[in-house]
mmCIF file of N, CA, C and O in Angstrom:
data_model
loop_
_atom_site.group_PDB
_atom_site.id
_atom_site.type_symbol
_atom_site.label_atom_id
_atom_site.label_comp_id
_atom_site.label_asym_id
_atom_site.label_seq_id
_atom_site.Cartn_x
_atom_site.Cartn_y
_atom_site.Cartn_z
ATOM 1 N N MET A 279 109.550 157.296 18.700
ATOM 2 C CA MET A 279 109.055 158.266 19.640
ATOM 3 C C MET A 279 109.450 159.670 19.172
ATOM 4 O O MET A 279 110.613 159.946 18.933
ATOM 5 N N LYS A 280 108.473 160.538 19.059
ATOM 6 C CA LYS A 280 108.730 161.917 18.641
ATOM 7 C C LYS A 280 109.002 162.786 19.856
ATOM 8 O O LYS A 280 108.387 162.635 20.892
ATOM 9 N N LYS A 281 109.958 163.688 19.691
ATOM 10 C CA LYS A 281 110.218 164.681 20.727
ATOM 11 C C LYS A 281 109.634 165.997 20.262
ATOM 12 O O LYS A 281 109.742 166.353 19.104
ATOM 13 N N THR A 282 109.012 166.707 21.169
ATOM 14 C CA THR A 282 108.465 168.014 20.836
ATOM 15 C C THR A 282 109.231 169.076 21.606
ATOM 16 O O THR A 282 109.818 168.814 22.653
ATOM 17 N N ILE A 283 109.209 170.266 21.073
ATOM 18 C CA ILE A 283 109.872 171.383 21.725
ATOM 19 C C ILE A 283 108.940 171.956 22.778
ATOM 20 O O ILE A 283 107.788 172.264 22.501
ATOM 21 N N ASN A 284 109.452 172.065 23.984
ATOM 22 C CA ASN A 284 108.679 172.631 25.083
ATOM 23 C C ASN A 284 109.022 174.110 25.188
ATOM 24 O O ASN A 284 110.058 174.484 25.740
ATOM 25 N N SER A 285 108.169 174.955 24.646
ATOM 26 C CA SER A 285 108.466 176.386 24.595
ATOM 27 C C SER A 285 108.591 176.998 25.986
ATOM 28 O O SER A 285 109.412 177.882 26.211
ATOM 29 N N ARG A 286 107.805 176.537 26.930
ATOM 30 C CA ARG A 286 107.897 177.080 28.299
ATOM 31 C C ARG A 286 109.223 176.726 28.945
ATOM 32 O O ARG A 286 109.798 177.534 29.680
ATOM 33 N N LEU A 287 109.733 175.532 28.672
ATOM 34 C CA LEU A 287 111.031 175.138 29.205
ATOM 35 C C LEU A 287 112.138 176.015 28.625
ATOM 36 O O LEU A 287 113.081 176.385 29.329
ATOM 37 N N ILE A 288 112.011 176.394 27.378
ATOM 38 C CA ILE A 288 112.971 177.306 26.757
ATOM 39 C C ILE A 288 112.952 178.641 27.492
ATOM 40 O O ILE A 288 114.003 179.198 27.820
ATOM 41 N N GLY A 289 111.782 179.144 27.780
ATOM 42 C CA GLY A 289 111.657 180.396 28.519
ATOM 43 C C GLY A 289 112.268 180.306 29.905
ATOM 44 O O GLY A 289 112.955 181.227 30.352
ATOM 45 N N GLN A 290 112.045 179.184 30.574
ATOM 46 C CA GLN A 290 112.619 178.992 31.904
ATOM 47 C C GLN A 290 114.137 178.926 31.837
ATOM 48 O O GLN A 290 114.834 179.468 32.706
ATOM 49 N N THR A 291 114.669 178.293 30.820
ATOM 50 C CA THR A 291 116.117 178.198 30.651
ATOM 51 C C THR A 291 116.713 179.582 30.407
ATOM 52 O O THR A 291 117.757 179.924 30.978
ATOM 53 N N ILE A 292 116.057 180.366 29.581
ATOM 54 C CA ILE A 292 116.537 181.725 29.317
ATOM 55 C C ILE A 292 116.507 182.552 30.599
ATOM 56 O O ILE A 292 117.454 183.289 30.901
ATOM 57 N N ARG A 293 115.454 182.421 31.378
ATOM 58 C CA ARG A 293 115.372 183.131 32.668
ATOM 59 C C ARG A 293 116.517 182.706 33.588
ATOM 60 O O ARG A 293 117.176 183.542 34.213
ATOM 61 N N THR A 294 116.775 181.414 33.654
ATOM 62 C CA THR A 294 117.855 180.899 34.494
ATOM 63 C C THR A 294 119.201 181.469 34.061
ATOM 64 O O THR A 294 120.005 181.900 34.899
ATOM 65 N N LEU A 295 119.459 181.493 32.759
ATOM 66 C CA LEU A 295 120.713 182.051 32.253
ATOM 67 C C LEU A 295 120.825 183.539 32.593
ATOM 68 O O LEU A 295 121.895 184.023 32.979
ATOM 69 N N ARG A 296 119.731 184.256 32.455
ATOM 70 C CA ARG A 296 119.731 185.686 32.770
ATOM 71 C C ARG A 296 120.065 185.913 34.240
ATOM 72 O O ARG A 296 120.908 186.746 34.587
ATOM 73 N N LEU A 297 119.421 185.150 35.114
ATOM 74 C CA LEU A 297 119.643 185.314 36.542
ATOM 75 C C LEU A 297 121.055 184.906 36.954
ATOM 76 O O LEU A 297 121.671 185.552 37.813
ATOM 77 N N LYS A 298 121.581 183.838 36.347
ATOM 78 C CA LYS A 298 122.956 183.415 36.637
ATOM 79 C C LYS A 298 123.963 184.491 36.262
ATOM 80 O O LYS A 298 125.042 184.558 36.835
ATOM 81 N N ASN A 299 123.604 185.309 35.301
ATOM 82 C CA ASN A 299 124.477 186.383 34.852
ATOM 83 C C ASN A 299 124.130 187.718 35.501
ATOM 84 O O ASN A 299 124.628 188.766 35.087
ATOM 85 N N ASN A 300 123.284 187.660 36.522
ATOM 86 C CA ASN A 300 122.903 188.855 37.296
ATOM 87 C C ASN A 300 122.403 189.996 36.420
ATOM 88 O O ASN A 300 122.800 191.150 36.601
ATOM 89 N N LEU A 301 121.527 189.660 35.485
ATOM 90 C CA LEU A 301 120.965 190.664 34.584
ATOM 91 C C LEU A 301 119.478 190.830 34.861
ATOM 92 O O LEU A 301 118.771 189.857 35.112
ATOM 93 N N THR A 302 119.018 192.053 34.795
ATOM 94 C CA THR A 302 117.580 192.288 34.849
ATOM 95 C C THR A 302 117.024 192.085 33.439
ATOM 96 O O THR A 302 117.781 192.064 32.457
ATOM 97 N N GLN A 303 115.725 191.960 33.347
ATOM 98 C CA GLN A 303 115.109 191.846 32.025
ATOM 99 C C GLN A 303 115.373 193.097 31.205
ATOM 100 O O GLN A 303 115.631 193.012 30.004
ATOM 101 N N ASP A 304 115.344 194.250 31.846
ATOM 102 C CA ASP A 304 115.582 195.510 31.133
ATOM 103 C C ASP A 304 116.995 195.589 30.571
ATOM 104 O O ASP A 304 117.192 195.989 29.431
ATOM 105 N N VAL A 305 117.975 195.207 31.373
ATOM 106 C CA VAL A 305 119.366 195.261 30.920
ATOM 107 C C VAL A 305 119.601 194.256 29.799
ATOM 108 O O VAL A 305 120.219 194.579 28.775
ATOM 109 N N LEU A 306 119.086 193.035 29.967
ATOM 110 C CA LEU A 306 119.244 192.030 28.924
ATOM 111 C C LEU A 306 118.618 192.507 27.621
ATOM 112 O O LEU A 306 119.219 192.377 26.549
ATOM 113 N N ALA A 307 117.441 193.062 27.710
ATOM 114 C CA ALA A 307 116.755 193.562 26.515
ATOM 115 C C ALA A 307 117.613 194.594 25.793
ATOM 116 O O ALA A 307 117.765 194.538 24.568
ATOM 117 N N GLU A 308 118.179 195.505 26.554
ATOM 118 C CA GLU A 308 119.023 196.544 25.949
ATOM 119 C C GLU A 308 120.268 195.937 25.294
ATOM 120 O O GLU A 308 120.649 196.330 24.195
ATOM 121 N N LEU A 309 120.865 194.960 25.947
ATOM 122 C CA LEU A 309 122.095 194.361 25.435
ATOM 123 C C LEU A 309 121.893 193.568 24.146
ATOM 124 O O LEU A 309 122.794 193.509 23.308
ATOM 125 N N ILE A 310 120.722 192.944 23.993
ATOM 126 C CA ILE A 310 120.504 192.134 22.788
ATOM 127 C C ILE A 310 119.590 192.795 21.772
ATOM 128 O O ILE A 310 119.333 192.235 20.709
ATOM 129 N N GLY A 311 119.094 193.989 22.104
ATOM 130 C CA GLY A 311 118.277 194.718 21.143
ATOM 131 C C GLY A 311 116.819 194.289 21.089
ATOM 132 O O GLY A 311 116.155 194.454 20.066
ATOM 133 N N TYR A 312 116.311 193.746 22.185
ATOM 134 C CA TYR A 312 114.907 193.376 22.291
ATOM 135 C C TYR A 312 114.241 194.373 23.228
ATOM 136 O O TYR A 312 114.902 195.082 23.971
ATOM 137 N N SER A 313 112.939 194.369 23.262
ATOM 138 C CA SER A 313 112.227 195.169 24.254
ATOM 139 C C SER A 313 112.126 194.347 25.545
ATOM 140 O O SER A 313 112.131 193.116 25.517
ATOM 141 N N ALA A 314 112.025 195.051 26.662
ATOM 142 C CA ALA A 314 111.861 194.362 27.947
ATOM 143 C C ALA A 314 110.559 193.554 27.942
ATOM 144 O O ALA A 314 110.494 192.459 28.496
ATOM 145 N N ARG A 315 109.555 194.087 27.283
ATOM 146 C CA ARG A 315 108.278 193.377 27.177
ATOM 147 C C ARG A 315 108.460 192.042 26.454
ATOM 148 O O ARG A 315 107.872 191.026 26.839
ATOM 149 N N ASN A 316 109.286 192.040 25.417
ATOM 150 C CA ASN A 316 109.540 190.814 24.667
ATOM 151 C C ASN A 316 110.292 189.791 25.534
ATOM 152 O O ASN A 316 109.994 188.600 25.500
ATOM 153 N N ILE A 317 111.246 190.259 26.318
ATOM 154 C CA ILE A 317 111.978 189.372 27.228
ATOM 155 C C ILE A 317 111.003 188.739 28.218
ATOM 156 O O ILE A 317 111.036 187.522 28.447
ATOM 157 N N ARG A 318 110.129 189.550 28.799
ATOM 158 C CA ARG A 318 109.136 189.019 29.745
ATOM 159 C C ARG A 318 108.250 187.966 29.077
ATOM 160 O O ARG A 318 107.978 186.906 29.653
ATOM 161 N N ARG A 319 107.810 188.252 27.863
ATOM 162 C CA ARG A 319 106.947 187.310 27.147
ATOM 163 C C ARG A 319 107.681 185.996 26.884
ATOM 164 O O ARG A 319 107.134 184.912 27.103
ATOM 165 N N ILE A 320 108.925 186.088 26.462
ATOM 166 C CA ILE A 320 109.702 184.877 26.168
ATOM 167 C C ILE A 320 109.914 184.068 27.444
ATOM 168 O O ILE A 320 109.747 182.842 27.442
ATOM 169 N N GLU A 321 110.276 184.735 28.527
ATOM 170 C CA GLU A 321 110.509 184.010 29.776
ATOM 171 C C GLU A 321 109.227 183.390 30.325
ATOM 172 O O GLU A 321 109.256 182.288 30.870
ATOM 173 N N ASN A 322 108.113 184.072 30.187
ATOM 174 C CA ASN A 322 106.856 183.575 30.757
ATOM 175 C C ASN A 322 106.138 182.564 29.881
ATOM 176 O O ASN A 322 105.486 181.649 30.384
ATOM 177 N N HIS A 323 106.232 182.734 28.571
ATOM 178 C CA HIS A 323 105.471 181.878 27.661
ATOM 179 C C HIS A 323 106.335 181.039 26.741
ATOM 180 O O HIS A 323 105.828 180.159 26.053
ATOM 181 N N GLY A 324 107.630 181.357 26.696
ATOM 182 C CA GLY A 324 108.550 180.598 25.862
ATOM 183 C C GLY A 324 108.533 181.033 24.409
ATOM 184 O O GLY A 324 107.862 182.003 24.036
ATOM 185 N N THR A 325 109.287 180.308 23.623
ATOM 186 C CA THR A 325 109.371 180.560 22.191
ATOM 187 C C THR A 325 109.789 179.279 21.481
ATOM 188 O O THR A 325 110.421 178.424 22.086
ATOM 189 N N THR A 326 109.420 179.170 20.236
ATOM 190 C CA THR A 326 109.908 178.071 19.404
ATOM 191 C C THR A 326 110.659 178.619 18.197
ATOM 192 O O THR A 326 111.030 177.870 17.307
ATOM 193 N N ASN A 327 110.893 179.913 18.189
ATOM 194 C CA ASN A 327 111.591 180.568 17.089
ATOM 195 C C ASN A 327 113.092 180.323 17.246
ATOM 196 O O ASN A 327 113.723 180.816 18.180
ATOM 197 N N ILE A 328 113.681 179.585 16.323
ATOM 198 C CA ILE A 328 115.089 179.206 16.424
ATOM 199 C C ILE A 328 116.001 180.422 16.341
ATOM 200 O O ILE A 328 117.074 180.436 16.948
ATOM 201 N N GLU A 329 115.595 181.463 15.638
ATOM 202 C CA GLU A 329 116.426 182.674 15.574
ATOM 203 C C GLU A 329 116.510 183.336 16.944
ATOM 204 O O GLU A 329 117.568 183.847 17.328
ATOM 205 N N VAL A 330 115.429 183.338 17.668
ATOM 206 C CA VAL A 330 115.419 183.890 19.025
ATOM 207 C C VAL A 330 116.311 183.029 19.925
ATOM 208 O O VAL A 330 117.128 183.555 20.686
ATOM 209 N N VAL A 331 116.170 181.731 19.830
ATOM 210 C CA VAL A 331 117.002 180.817 20.621
ATOM 211 C C VAL A 331 118.479 181.054 20.303
ATOM 212 O O VAL A 331 119.311 181.140 21.213
ATOM 213 N N ASN A 332 118.799 181.197 19.038
ATOM 214 C CA ASN A 332 120.190 181.439 18.643
ATOM 215 C C ASN A 332 120.714 182.758 19.191
ATOM 216 O O ASN A 332 121.887 182.853 19.574
ATOM 217 N N THR A 333 119.870 183.779 19.240
ATOM 218 C CA THR A 333 120.279 185.070 19.794
ATOM 219 C C THR A 333 120.689 184.922 21.253
ATOM 220 O O THR A 333 121.743 185.402 21.672
ATOM 221 N N PHE A 334 119.869 184.228 22.026
ATOM 222 C CA PHE A 334 120.186 184.026 23.442
ATOM 223 C C PHE A 334 121.395 183.109 23.606
ATOM 224 O O PHE A 334 122.238 183.345 24.471
ATOM 225 N N ALA A 335 121.484 182.078 22.805
ATOM 226 C CA ALA A 335 122.621 181.157 22.885
ATOM 227 C C ALA A 335 123.927 181.900 22.634
ATOM 228 O O ALA A 335 124.905 181.730 23.374
ATOM 229 N N GLU A 336 123.937 182.723 21.617
ATOM 230 C CA GLU A 336 125.141 183.487 21.298
ATOM 231 C C GLU A 336 125.475 184.459 22.427
ATOM 232 O O GLU A 336 126.627 184.563 22.850
ATOM 233 N N PHE A 337 124.477 185.151 22.925
ATOM 234 C CA PHE A 337 124.716 186.127 23.984
ATOM 235 C C PHE A 337 125.279 185.452 25.238
ATOM 236 O O PHE A 337 126.223 185.953 25.855
ATOM 237 N N PHE A 338 124.685 184.328 25.642
ATOM 238 C CA PHE A 338 125.105 183.654 26.868
ATOM 239 C C PHE A 338 126.255 182.665 26.642
ATOM 240 O O PHE A 338 126.681 181.990 27.585
ATOM 241 N N ASN A 339 126.734 182.585 25.408
ATOM 242 C CA ASN A 339 127.856 181.722 25.059
ATOM 243 C C ASN A 339 127.583 180.242 25.411
ATOM 244 O O ASN A 339 128.393 179.567 26.036
ATOM 245 N N VAL A 340 126.399 179.792 25.010
ATOM 246 C CA VAL A 340 126.015 178.387 25.150
ATOM 247 C C VAL A 340 125.502 177.932 23.782
ATOM 248 O O VAL A 340 125.257 178.761 22.896
ATOM 249 N N SER A 341 125.324 176.657 23.613
ATOM 250 C CA SER A 341 124.776 176.174 22.346
ATOM 251 C C SER A 341 123.249 176.312 22.363
ATOM 252 O O SER A 341 122.623 176.302 23.425
ATOM 253 N N ALA A 342 122.681 176.426 21.186
ATOM 254 C CA ALA A 342 121.220 176.459 21.081
ATOM 255 C C ALA A 342 120.639 175.173 21.658
ATOM 256 O O ALA A 342 119.582 175.189 22.292
ATOM 257 N N PHE A 343 121.343 174.079 21.473
ATOM 258 C CA PHE A 343 120.889 172.789 22.013
ATOM 259 C C PHE A 343 120.732 172.856 23.533
ATOM 260 O O PHE A 343 119.802 172.295 24.098
ATOM 261 N N ASP A 344 121.662 173.564 24.202
ATOM 262 C CA ASP A 344 121.559 173.706 25.661
ATOM 263 C C ASP A 344 120.266 174.419 26.069
ATOM 264 O O ASP A 344 119.700 174.121 27.120
ATOM 265 N N ILE A 345 119.825 175.348 25.264
ATOM 266 C CA ILE A 345 118.596 176.086 25.559
ATOM 267 C C ILE A 345 117.362 175.243 25.226
ATOM 268 O O ILE A 345 116.350 175.311 25.905
ATOM 269 N N LEU A 346 117.465 174.427 24.204
ATOM 270 C CA LEU A 346 116.317 173.640 23.739
ATOM 271 C C LEU A 346 116.008 172.414 24.602
ATOM 272 O O LEU A 346 114.920 171.888 24.530
ATOM 273 N N ARG A 347 116.930 171.981 25.395
ATOM 274 C CA ARG A 347 116.648 170.770 26.178
ATOM 275 C C ARG A 347 116.108 171.023 27.529
ATOM 276 O O ARG A 347 115.930 172.014 28.038
#
């Protein structure tokens, strides 16, 4: 059985982490060096880019695996 990456679930997980940390999209974008527009796109449509996942994992001090599941 093959597992596929659900990009929308990744976006939802990132949104959840952001909200748990009481951050707005604008503040998060500034802290990690992304644009607010990019944060909105990632949260709404997800991503499969492992470098992006790693950036959020490092920022929120979780493993990339936690974001991918």
